[in-house]
CSV table of C-alpha atoms in Angstrom, one decimal:
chain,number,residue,atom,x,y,z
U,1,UNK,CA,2.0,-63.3,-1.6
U,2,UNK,CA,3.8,-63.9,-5.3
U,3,UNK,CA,1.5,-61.0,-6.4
U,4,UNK,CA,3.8,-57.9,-4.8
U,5,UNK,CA,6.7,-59.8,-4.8
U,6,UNK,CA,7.4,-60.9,-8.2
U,7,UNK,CA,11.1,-60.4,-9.6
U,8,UNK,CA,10.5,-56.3,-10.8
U,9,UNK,CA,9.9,-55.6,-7.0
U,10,UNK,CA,12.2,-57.5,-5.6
U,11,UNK,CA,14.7,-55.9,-7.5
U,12,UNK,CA,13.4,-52.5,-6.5
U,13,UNK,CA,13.4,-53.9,-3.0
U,14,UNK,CA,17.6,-54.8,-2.9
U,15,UNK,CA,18.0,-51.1,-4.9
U,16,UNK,CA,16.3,-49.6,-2.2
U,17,UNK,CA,18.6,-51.7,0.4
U,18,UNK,CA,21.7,-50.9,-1.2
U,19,UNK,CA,20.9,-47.2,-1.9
U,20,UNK,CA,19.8,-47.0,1.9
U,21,UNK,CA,23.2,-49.1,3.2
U,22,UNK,CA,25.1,-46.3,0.5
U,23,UNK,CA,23.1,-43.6,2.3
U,24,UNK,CA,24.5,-44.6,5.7
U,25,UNK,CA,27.8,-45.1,4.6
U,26,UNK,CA,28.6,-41.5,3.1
U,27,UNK,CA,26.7,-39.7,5.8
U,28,UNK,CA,29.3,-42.3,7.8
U,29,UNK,CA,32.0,-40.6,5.6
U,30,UNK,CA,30.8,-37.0,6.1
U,31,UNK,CA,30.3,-37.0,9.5
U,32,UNK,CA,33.9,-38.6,10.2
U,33,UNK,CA,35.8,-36.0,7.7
U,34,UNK,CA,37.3,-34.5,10.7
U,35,UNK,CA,38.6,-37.8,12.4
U,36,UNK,CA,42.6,-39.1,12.2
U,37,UNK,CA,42.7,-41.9,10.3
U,38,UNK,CA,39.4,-42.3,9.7
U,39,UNK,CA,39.3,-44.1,6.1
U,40,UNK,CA,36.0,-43.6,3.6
U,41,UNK,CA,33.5,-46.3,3.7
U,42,UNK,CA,32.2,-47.3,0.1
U,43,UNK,CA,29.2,-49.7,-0.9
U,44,UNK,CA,28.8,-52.4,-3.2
U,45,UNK,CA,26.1,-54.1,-5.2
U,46,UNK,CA,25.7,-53.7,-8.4
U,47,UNK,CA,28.6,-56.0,-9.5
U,48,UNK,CA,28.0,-58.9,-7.3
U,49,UNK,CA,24.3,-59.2,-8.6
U,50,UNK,CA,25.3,-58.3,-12.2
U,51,UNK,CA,28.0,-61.9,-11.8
U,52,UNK,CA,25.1,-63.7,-9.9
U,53,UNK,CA,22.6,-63.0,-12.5
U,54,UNK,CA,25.0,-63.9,-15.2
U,55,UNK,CA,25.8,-67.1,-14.1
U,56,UNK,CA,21.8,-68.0,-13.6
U,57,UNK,CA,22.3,-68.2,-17.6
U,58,UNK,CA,18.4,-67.0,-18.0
U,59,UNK,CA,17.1,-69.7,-15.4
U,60,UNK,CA,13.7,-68.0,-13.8
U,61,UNK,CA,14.1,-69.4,-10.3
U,62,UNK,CA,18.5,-69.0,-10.2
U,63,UNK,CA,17.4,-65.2,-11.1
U,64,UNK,CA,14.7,-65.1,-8.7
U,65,UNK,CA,17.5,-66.9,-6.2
U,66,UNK,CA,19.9,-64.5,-7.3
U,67,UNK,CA,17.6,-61.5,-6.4
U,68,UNK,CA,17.5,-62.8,-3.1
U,69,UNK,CA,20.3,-63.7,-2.1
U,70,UNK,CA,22.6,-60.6,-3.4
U,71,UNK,CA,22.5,-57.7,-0.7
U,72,UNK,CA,25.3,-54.6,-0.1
U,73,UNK,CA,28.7,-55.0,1.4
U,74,UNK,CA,30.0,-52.4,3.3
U,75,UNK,CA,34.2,-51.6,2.6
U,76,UNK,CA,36.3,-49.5,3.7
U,77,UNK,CA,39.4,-47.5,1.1
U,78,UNK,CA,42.3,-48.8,3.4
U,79,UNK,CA,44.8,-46.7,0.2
U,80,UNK,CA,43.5,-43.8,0.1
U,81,UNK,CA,44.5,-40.6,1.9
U,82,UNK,CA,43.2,-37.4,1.4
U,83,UNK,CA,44.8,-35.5,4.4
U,84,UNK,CA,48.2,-35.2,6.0
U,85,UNK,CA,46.2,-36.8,9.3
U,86,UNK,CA,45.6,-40.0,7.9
U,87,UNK,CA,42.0,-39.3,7.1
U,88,UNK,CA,40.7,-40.6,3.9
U,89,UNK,CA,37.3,-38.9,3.0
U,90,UNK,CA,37.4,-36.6,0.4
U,91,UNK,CA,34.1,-34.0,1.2
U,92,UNK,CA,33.6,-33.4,-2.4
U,93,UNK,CA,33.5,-37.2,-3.7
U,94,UNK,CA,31.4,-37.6,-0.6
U,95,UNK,CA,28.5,-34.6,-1.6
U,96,UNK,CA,29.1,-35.9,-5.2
U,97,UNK,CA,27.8,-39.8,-4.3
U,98,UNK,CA,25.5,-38.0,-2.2
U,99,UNK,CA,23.4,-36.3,-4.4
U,100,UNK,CA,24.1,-39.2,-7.1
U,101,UNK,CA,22.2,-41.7,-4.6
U,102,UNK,CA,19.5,-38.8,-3.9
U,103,UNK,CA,18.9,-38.6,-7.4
U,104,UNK,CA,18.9,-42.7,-7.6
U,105,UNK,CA,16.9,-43.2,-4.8
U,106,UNK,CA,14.3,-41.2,-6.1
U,107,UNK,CA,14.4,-42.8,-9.3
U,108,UNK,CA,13.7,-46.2,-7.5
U,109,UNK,CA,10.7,-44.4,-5.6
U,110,UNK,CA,9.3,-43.8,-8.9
U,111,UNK,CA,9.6,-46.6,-10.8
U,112,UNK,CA,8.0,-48.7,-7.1
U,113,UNK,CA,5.3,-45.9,-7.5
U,114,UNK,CA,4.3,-46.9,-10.8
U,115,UNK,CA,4.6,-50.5,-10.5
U,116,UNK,CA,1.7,-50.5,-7.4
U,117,UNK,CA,0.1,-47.9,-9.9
U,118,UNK,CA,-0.4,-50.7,-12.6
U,119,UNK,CA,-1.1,-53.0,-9.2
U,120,UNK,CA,-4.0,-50.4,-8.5
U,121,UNK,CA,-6.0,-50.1,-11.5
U,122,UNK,CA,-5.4,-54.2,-11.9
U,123,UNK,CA,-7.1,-54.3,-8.8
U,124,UNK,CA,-10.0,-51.6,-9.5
U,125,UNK,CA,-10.5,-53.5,-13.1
C-alpha cells in the first residue's frame, strides 16, 4: 500500500537498515578486538545514496528508484593496524560509533514514531 510506503518512510526504512547492518558490524568489531589479524569492519550508506539521489536530478520516481535500490555495504580497513598482532580494531573508535548509532538509531525511531503519529490522527479524522 503507497499509503505507509511513501518516499519519508522508505527512507526511514534504509536508515534503519543501515544503522542495523552498522550495529552488527561494530559489535563484529568489539567482539573480535582480541583476534590476530582481525581487521575493523566499517559500513557505508550515506554516500552512495547521497550520488544516487543526485544524479535523479529532482525526478520523483529516479528518487523513489534511488531509495530502493541503495542499501549498506559492509568493508573491511585492510590499512589499518592498531596492535602489534595485526589486529585492527581500535575499542575506543569502536564504543565511540557505538553510542553515535545508538544515539542515531533512536533518532530514526522517533522521527518513524511521529510519521505513523500524523498516520493515526489522519486515520481517526
Amino acid at each position: 500500500m503507497q499509503l505507509f510506503t511513501n518516499n519519508s518512510m522508505l527512507m526511514m526504512e534504509r536508515s534503519m537498515d543501515f544503522l542495523w547492518t552498522k550495529q552488527t558490524a561494530i559489535l563484529d568489531n568489539i567482539a573480535n578486538i582480541e583476534t590476530p589479524n582481525y581487521k575493523a569492519k566499517y559500513v557505508t550508506f550515506e554516500e552512495t545514496l547521497q550520488e544516487k539521489i543526485k544524479s535523479a536530478s529532482g525526478n520523483v520516481s529516479q528518487i523513489r528508484n534511488a531509495l530502493e535500490n541503495t542499501s549498506a555495504s559492509v568493508h573491511v580497513a585492510t590499512n589499518e593496524e592498531a596492535k602489534a598482532d595485526g589486529n585492527g580494531v581500535d575499542m575506543n573508535e569502536q564504543s565511540v560509533e557505538l553510542a553515535r548509532n545508538a544515539f542515531q538509531q533512536q533518532h530514526v525511531y522517533n522521527a518513524i514514531s511521529t510519521e505513523l503519529s500524523l498516520l493515526r490522527t489522519v486515520a481517526a479524522g
